[in-house]
Amino acid sequence: MENIKLDTSVQYLKGVGPKMYELLNKIGIYTVKDLIEYYPRVYEDRTKVTPIDEFQKDKNVLFFGTLVKPVSVAYAKRKKIVSTVVTDESGSLAFLTWFNQVYIKDRIKEGQTYLFYGKVSSVTGSRANLESCSIYDVDQLDKIQGLYPIYPLTAGITQNYLFKLISSLIIDNGILIKEIFDDDFRRKYNLVEANYAMQNIHFPKTFDVVNIARKRVIFEELFLFQLALMNMKDKNIISTNTNSYSDLDDSEFLKIIPFELTNAQKKVIAQIKQDMTAKVVMNRLVQGDVGSGKTMVAAIAMYLAVKNGYQAALMAPTTILANQHYLELSNYFEKLDISVEIITSSTTKRQKEKIIERLKSKEIDILIGTHSIIEDNVEFNNLGLVVTDEQHRFGVKQRMKLSSKGNVVDTIVMTATPIPRSLAIVLYGDLDLSIIDELPPGRKPVETCVVNDSYNQRVYNFLRNQIKEGRQVYVVCPLVEENEELDLNSVEKLFEDYKKEFKDFNVAILHGKMKNKEKDEIMQNFKANDIQILISTTVIEVGISVPNATVMVIENADRFGLAALHQLRGRVGRGSASSYCILKSNNKSPMARQRLEIMHKSNDGFEIAQKDLELRGPGDFFGIRQSGMPEFKLANLLTDTKVLEQTQEAVKDIISVDRKLELLENRKIKEALYEKYGEQLNNIVG
Ligand code: ADP
Ligand code: MG
């Protein structure tokens, strides 16, 4: 067929009838472009010619063979068995067999030498047996030698069919794809030309070539994806207008806090200060394991904002947590004459109106609250910095809404959820990343064990001993959202069990259906040690700090993600006493055991997250699949971390010069971006 273009339907290609067309559709191939982007999964090594005396069972071999006898055809029951014997310079013999392919009798002749490729089925002494070898003429060596692509298949499509289809396009028709990067760009990021990459992904000569070709394709995939992310998420990356900070002296604040900052905290604060002086709007993700002291980092950032004439806001995912931040921080800020207020869902309408008035007149410097502080009627006078705590509970939209409350708003997002770097870059492509990779001194790891119900009595005894030593206990029950009734029942049943068992102590229950006021009261009583055992659903998952609590019991632990388990475990081990986490599970499946075993072995949130990812795959991580993560043709977010970092840098470089991709040199990039992500981009704009 003449004039094949990238968008030509494959049904017009030679060799594609209606039936094959349907099968190709089944594996996502509709156009010529789809076909050449249908990349091989692995390659067969046909680089070496192997002498017959070196054949090994089950190995694929490319070899020369001279027929020592004519091809014979024997008729067995339903088969026609075609066979011959070949030899080479090594002197060993190879017995070749084909089934039903009688034409081979005329294809190869006694005394002649051919090139064969096939799998060795057995070797005995100096004779080898091979079945169904491919046959080539000797002068085809050049064409055959190299790596042979192995494509993912569906029933009805063979390797050979795809090979022929794709090679006829690329080799015979010389079809070309669009190169979107210019020479300078490619040199800078060490990328081969697009068509070279495409040809060598399908038909490479060596594995080195495969690697550079794959890298080029992966780079383009990740680059365009991150560029789309930037466009979607962040209108602030380059703003001509940024907040101005002239005073970055925090020594006064450091004097009033009762401890020395860890080096990791200092490092992150230095990065924040850099953002404050740079001519960009701050968009920083601060990641730190539970207990690493993120609140203090946020406090110092807010202190600097206020010192430079701005208001700041701190948003927490729950009322309990907002209250906790308020209690801790207002205590410090009071001493510095900085006014702090809190708005949560339990703030009355009248109180709220008053607070809003004082916000507008700038009598309030710092506002702490739940997401209710992004409601439309909360207005600031001069909001300059927003900190969101425990980011994974806030959507991008909510973040944006808050950012839109001031002219230019710097953003810090804090999370204890240990997202591996590669995923963080993708999920928060618009954010710079800071990591607090150190805990304050003196923290002891939480001792963790995994038990089943047969240990109930022993667990009770252990809890009793701890409580007698003056300690407190959390018991957590998983919440499965599809069936809140049932969950509530199971927490309530647990509550009854514990009350019966611990008649001499105070046992309380906490769950999401309770009123905020009730929840707060219970938390306050727990903090004051008026309650010794707190039974709850995961409402205590984030942030809560009760140093005297030393035991965390988690029921049906296998039903939690490891990241959540690690967070829960982080609720204990906050004081000087030894702490314990008891994971209860009756699940005997190897996967469940393996996952809980990770918790037993490691106290490092990042290691746990990485292992969990390896076990479950990225699709399960925080339901990423539901959140619309794209599936790439070649790129893998877990393993292509180096390329990810490069593409992030490349995207920043481009955007910093040409935000809207208007320069001529970026025209092709823009076209490709819209071709691939146009729909999403338009949704955001519209
Ligand atoms: P997270 O990172 O989990 O939010 P927090 O900010 O709640 O951690 O800090 C946990 C506890 O550690 C708090 O009681 C806090 O006062 C304390 N803390 C924070 N930084 C330090 C430090 N540098 N040295 C000692 N204690 C610290
Ligand atoms: Mg916290």
Coordinates of N, CA and C and ligand atoms in Angstrom, one line a residue, residues 291 293-295 321 324-325 389-390 414 416 542-544 571 574, ligand 2:
G291 N 6.3 11.5 63.9 CA 7.1 11.9 65.0 C 8.4 12.6 64.6
G293 N 8.7 15.5 63.7 CA 8.7 16.9 64.0 C 8.3 17.9 62.9
K294 N 7.3 17.5 62.1 CA 6.9 18.4 61.0 C 6.2 19.7 61.5
T295 N 5.4 19.5 62.6 CA 4.7 20.7 63.1 C 5.6 21.8 63.4
L321 N -7.1 16.9 65.4 CA -5.7 17.3 65.1 C -5.6 18.8 65.0
Q324 N -5.2 20.0 68.5 CA -3.9 19.6 69.0 C -2.8 20.6 68.5
H325 N -2.9 20.9 67.3 CA -1.9 21.9 66.7 C -2.1 23.3 67.4
D389 N -1.5 20.0 56.6 CA -0.9 18.9 57.3 C -1.5 17.6 56.8
E390 N -0.7 16.5 56.7 CA -1.2 15.2 56.3 C -2.0 15.3 55.0
M414 N 2.5 19.0 54.2 CA 3.2 18.1 55.1 C 2.6 16.7 55.1
A416 N 3.1 12.5 56.5 CA 3.9 11.4 57.1 C 3.8 10.1 56.2
V542 N -4.1 10.0 62.3 CA -3.1 11.0 62.0 C -2.8 11.9 63.2
G543 N -1.6 12.2 63.4 CA -1.2 13.3 64.2 C -1.3 13.3 65.7
I544 N -2.2 12.6 66.3 CA -2.5 12.7 67.7 C -1.2 12.3 68.6
R571 N 1.6 6.4 66.7 CA 0.9 7.0 67.8 C 1.5 6.7 69.1
R574 N 6.1 7.8 71.7 CA 6.3 9.2 71.7 C 6.9 9.7 73.0
Ligands
MG2 MG 2.0 15.9 62.5

